[in-house]
């Protein structure tokens, strides 16, 4: 028994997942969505595996209680530190018909098509980079691809404080790009392994040599979700299609609405909730 139809759940530790959501909704506007931001406990990037798993599990349980049969972890840190345990240990105990998907695998799947030199750079939060999730996932699919990574702990604060296009951002952008390229001069593709980083795209391109492709995640995650629903009609049939979205936050609703406008280019109505 699959139960009644319900929206797709999308979870992020904060605002960055809105870049993923924007691409998903642009490609699949007919579906209903519930977006949950755990803004009261962000950032996740510097937290331990145990804490990220605990917080992510609480968010997933909340979205499951909302009825969502399919949940997207639109957060690289949650995908790196919590997804596998939730898929393998929690869902079989909670409901074997529900699905939780992440953003790392869809991003990695296209690496071999994008890079000509087979030398890839990955930029992300400390949590994502130190988990080595991208290196491990790429090695599984494309063992001939060489990967180097660089943690950029200041980039998320730049975005969330609306400094992403200001002169003050230049030092931190240039510093980490130089550090990445010093590790491997043959890099021709850089993956932005954080959902905040697309807002830094203008600055990133400004400080990169010609010929390097910068690859944000949103479009690929959206394409992957569309393909997943095509391949799993039993799941697609469980989703409501009224083109609506509800936004929820664990922090101030007014603050979320104001910050969300940076990512979505328009304000949104938000409900403040408590998860534990």
Coordinates of C-alpha atoms in Angstrom, one line a residue, residues 27-274:
X27 CA 12.2 21.7 -15.1
X28 CA 9.4 20.0 -13.3
X29 CA 6.9 22.8 -12.5
X30 CA 3.8 20.6 -12.4
X31 CA 4.7 18.9 -9.1
X32 CA 4.1 20.1 -5.5
X33 CA 7.0 20.7 -3.2
X34 CA 7.8 21.2 0.5
X35 CA 11.1 22.9 1.0
X36 CA 12.6 22.7 4.5
X37 CA 15.6 24.7 5.6
X38 CA 17.1 23.9 9.0
X39 CA 18.3 27.5 9.3
X40 CA 18.4 27.5 13.1
X41 CA 21.2 25.0 13.1
X42 CA 23.1 26.0 9.9
X43 CA 25.9 25.6 8.9
X44 CA 26.3 21.9 8.7
X45 CA 29.6 22.0 6.9
X46 CA 31.8 22.1 10.0
X47 CA 29.8 19.6 12.0
X48 CA 30.7 16.0 12.7
X49 CA 29.2 13.0 10.8
X50 CA 27.2 12.1 13.9
X51 CA 25.6 15.5 14.3
X52 CA 24.9 16.0 10.6
X53 CA 23.3 12.5 10.5
X54 CA 21.2 13.3 13.5
X55 CA 20.0 16.7 12.2
X56 CA 19.3 15.3 8.7
X57 CA 17.4 12.3 10.0
X58 CA 15.2 14.6 12.0
X59 CA 14.5 16.7 8.9
X60 CA 13.7 13.6 6.9
X61 CA 11.4 12.3 9.5
X62 CA 9.6 15.6 9.5
X63 CA 9.1 15.5 5.7
X64 CA 8.0 11.9 5.9
X65 CA 5.4 13.0 8.4
X66 CA 4.3 15.6 5.9
X67 CA 3.5 12.7 3.6
X68 CA 6.4 13.2 1.2
X69 CA 7.1 9.8 -0.5
X70 CA 10.3 11.2 -2.1
X71 CA 12.8 13.5 -0.5
X72 CA 15.8 15.3 -2.1
X73 CA 18.7 16.2 0.2
X74 CA 19.6 19.4 -1.6
X75 CA 22.7 19.7 0.6
X76 CA 26.2 18.4 -0.1
X77 CA 27.1 18.0 3.5
X78 CA 23.9 16.0 4.3
X79 CA 24.4 14.0 1.2
X80 CA 28.0 13.2 2.1
X81 CA 27.5 12.5 5.8
X82 CA 24.0 11.2 6.3
X83 CA 22.4 9.9 3.1
X84 CA 23.9 6.4 3.0
X85 CA 22.9 5.7 6.6
X86 CA 19.4 7.0 6.1
X87 CA 19.0 4.9 2.9
X88 CA 20.5 1.7 4.3
X89 CA 19.5 1.8 8.0
X90 CA 16.5 4.1 8.6
X91 CA 14.2 3.8 5.6
X92 CA 14.0 0.0 5.8
X93 CA 12.7 0.4 9.4
X94 CA 10.5 3.4 8.7
X95 CA 8.9 2.7 5.3
X96 CA 10.4 0.7 2.5
X97 CA 8.3 2.5 -0.1
X98 CA 9.8 5.9 0.6
X99 CA 13.0 7.2 -1.1
X100 CA 15.6 9.8 -0.1
X101 CA 18.1 10.9 -2.8
X102 CA 21.1 13.2 -2.7
X103 CA 23.0 15.6 -4.9
X104 CA 26.5 14.0 -5.1
X105 CA 25.8 11.0 -7.4
X106 CA 23.8 13.0 -10.0
X107 CA 26.7 15.6 -10.1
X108 CA 29.4 13.0 -10.5
X109 CA 27.6 11.0 -13.2
X110 CA 28.4 13.6 -15.9
X111 CA 32.0 14.3 -15.0
X112 CA 33.4 12.0 -17.6
X113 CA 31.4 13.8 -20.3
X114 CA 32.4 17.3 -19.3
X115 CA 36.2 16.9 -18.7
X116 CA 38.6 16.4 -21.6
X117 CA 41.8 16.1 -19.6
X118 CA 40.1 13.8 -17.0
X119 CA 41.5 16.2 -14.3
X120 CA 38.7 17.5 -12.0
X121 CA 38.7 20.1 -9.2
X122 CA 36.1 20.1 -6.4
X123 CA 35.2 23.1 -4.3
X124 CA 33.1 22.7 -1.2
X125 CA 32.6 23.2 2.5
X126 CA 35.0 21.7 4.9
X127 CA 32.5 18.9 5.8
X128 CA 32.0 17.9 2.2
X129 CA 35.7 18.1 1.2
X130 CA 37.0 16.2 4.3
X131 CA 34.4 13.5 3.8
X132 CA 36.1 12.7 0.4
X133 CA 32.6 11.8 -0.9
X134 CA 33.3 13.2 -4.4
X135 CA 36.7 11.5 -4.8
X136 CA 35.2 8.2 -3.7
X137 CA 32.1 8.5 -5.9
X138 CA 34.1 9.6 -8.9
X139 CA 36.6 6.7 -8.4
X140 CA 33.7 4.2 -8.4
X141 CA 32.4 5.4 -11.7
X142 CA 35.5 6.8 -13.5
X143 CA 38.7 5.3 -12.0
X144 CA 40.8 7.1 -14.7
X145 CA 39.7 10.6 -13.6
X146 CA 42.1 12.5 -11.3
X147 CA 40.4 14.6 -8.6
X148 CA 41.7 17.3 -6.3
X149 CA 39.7 19.2 -3.8
X150 CA 39.7 22.5 -1.9
X151 CA 37.7 23.5 1.2
X152 CA 36.3 27.1 1.0
X153 CA 35.0 27.8 4.5
X154 CA 34.4 31.5 3.9
X155 CA 32.3 31.2 0.7
X156 CA 29.0 30.3 2.4
X157 CA 29.2 33.3 4.8
X158 CA 29.9 35.5 1.8
X159 CA 26.7 34.4 0.1
X160 CA 24.5 34.5 3.2
X161 CA 25.7 38.0 4.1
X162 CA 25.1 39.1 0.5
X163 CA 28.7 39.8 -0.1
X164 CA 29.0 37.4 -3.0
X165 CA 29.4 40.0 -5.6
X166 CA 31.2 42.7 -3.6
X167 CA 34.9 43.6 -3.7
X168 CA 35.4 42.0 -0.3
X169 CA 34.7 38.6 -1.9
X170 CA 37.6 38.8 -4.3
X171 CA 40.4 37.8 -1.8
X172 CA 38.7 34.6 -0.7
X173 CA 37.6 33.6 -4.2
X174 CA 41.1 34.1 -5.7
X175 CA 42.8 32.4 -2.7
X176 CA 40.9 29.1 -3.0
X177 CA 41.0 29.0 -6.8
X178 CA 44.7 29.5 -6.7
X179 CA 45.1 26.8 -4.1
X180 CA 43.1 24.3 -6.1
X181 CA 44.9 25.0 -9.4
X182 CA 48.3 24.7 -7.6
X183 CA 47.4 21.1 -6.8
X184 CA 46.9 20.2 -10.4
X185 CA 47.6 22.4 -13.4
X186 CA 45.7 20.1 -15.8
X187 CA 42.3 20.7 -14.3
X188 CA 39.8 21.6 -17.0
X189 CA 36.6 21.2 -15.0
X190 CA 35.6 22.4 -11.5
X191 CA 32.6 21.1 -9.7
X192 CA 30.9 23.5 -7.3
X193 CA 30.1 21.0 -4.6
X194 CA 28.1 23.5 -2.5
X195 CA 24.6 24.8 -3.3
X196 CA 25.6 28.3 -2.3
X197 CA 28.4 28.6 -4.8
X198 CA 26.4 29.4 -8.0
X199 CA 25.9 32.9 -6.6
X200 CA 29.7 33.3 -6.7
X201 CA 29.9 32.3 -10.3
X202 CA 30.7 35.8 -11.6
X203 CA 33.7 36.1 -9.2
X204 CA 34.8 32.5 -9.8
X205 CA 34.9 33.0 -13.6
X206 CA 36.8 36.3 -13.2
X207 CA 39.7 34.6 -11.5
X208 CA 39.9 31.4 -13.5
X209 CA 42.1 30.9 -16.6
X210 CA 40.4 30.5 -19.9
X211 CA 39.4 27.0 -20.9
X212 CA 38.2 25.8 -17.5
X213 CA 34.5 24.8 -17.2
X214 CA 32.8 25.6 -13.9
X215 CA 30.0 23.1 -13.3
X216 CA 27.2 24.0 -10.8
X217 CA 24.9 21.2 -9.6
X218 CA 21.3 22.4 -10.0
X219 CA 20.6 21.6 -13.6
X220 CA 22.1 18.1 -13.3
X221 CA 20.2 17.3 -10.1
X222 CA 17.0 18.4 -11.8
X223 CA 17.7 16.3 -14.9
X224 CA 18.5 13.3 -12.7
X225 CA 15.2 13.7 -10.8
X226 CA 13.3 13.9 -14.1
X227 CA 15.0 10.7 -15.3
X228 CA 14.4 9.0 -11.9
X229 CA 10.6 9.7 -12.1
X230 CA 10.5 8.5 -15.7
X231 CA 12.2 5.3 -14.7
X232 CA 10.0 4.9 -11.6
X233 CA 6.4 5.5 -12.6
X234 CA 5.3 3.9 -9.4
X235 CA 6.8 6.8 -7.5
X236 CA 5.7 9.4 -10.0
X237 CA 2.1 8.3 -9.5
X238 CA 2.4 9.0 -5.8
X239 CA 3.1 12.7 -6.3
X240 CA 0.6 15.5 -6.4
X241 CA 0.7 17.9 -9.3
X242 CA -0.8 21.3 -8.5
X243 CA 2.3 23.4 -9.1
X244 CA 2.5 24.6 -5.5
X245 CA 5.4 24.9 -3.0
X246 CA 5.4 25.4 0.8
X247 CA 8.4 26.7 2.5
X248 CA 9.4 25.8 6.1
X249 CA 12.2 27.0 8.3
X250 CA 13.5 26.2 11.8
X251 CA 14.5 29.8 12.1
X252 CA 12.7 33.2 11.7
X253 CA 10.1 33.0 8.9
X254 CA 10.7 36.7 8.1
X255 CA 14.5 36.2 7.9
X256 CA 14.1 33.2 5.6
X257 CA 11.7 35.0 3.3
X258 CA 14.1 37.9 3.0
X259 CA 17.2 35.7 2.4
X260 CA 15.3 33.4 0.0
X261 CA 14.7 36.3 -2.3
X262 CA 18.5 36.4 -2.9
X263 CA 18.3 32.8 -4.3
X264 CA 14.9 32.8 -5.9
X265 CA 14.7 36.5 -6.9
X266 CA 11.4 36.9 -5.2
X267 CA 10.1 36.7 -1.6
X268 CA 8.2 33.7 -0.4
X269 CA 5.7 32.9 2.3
X270 CA 7.3 30.8 5.0
X271 CA 6.2 28.7 8.0
X272 CA 8.4 28.5 11.0
X273 CA 8.5 25.0 12.5
X274 CA 10.4 23.0 15.2

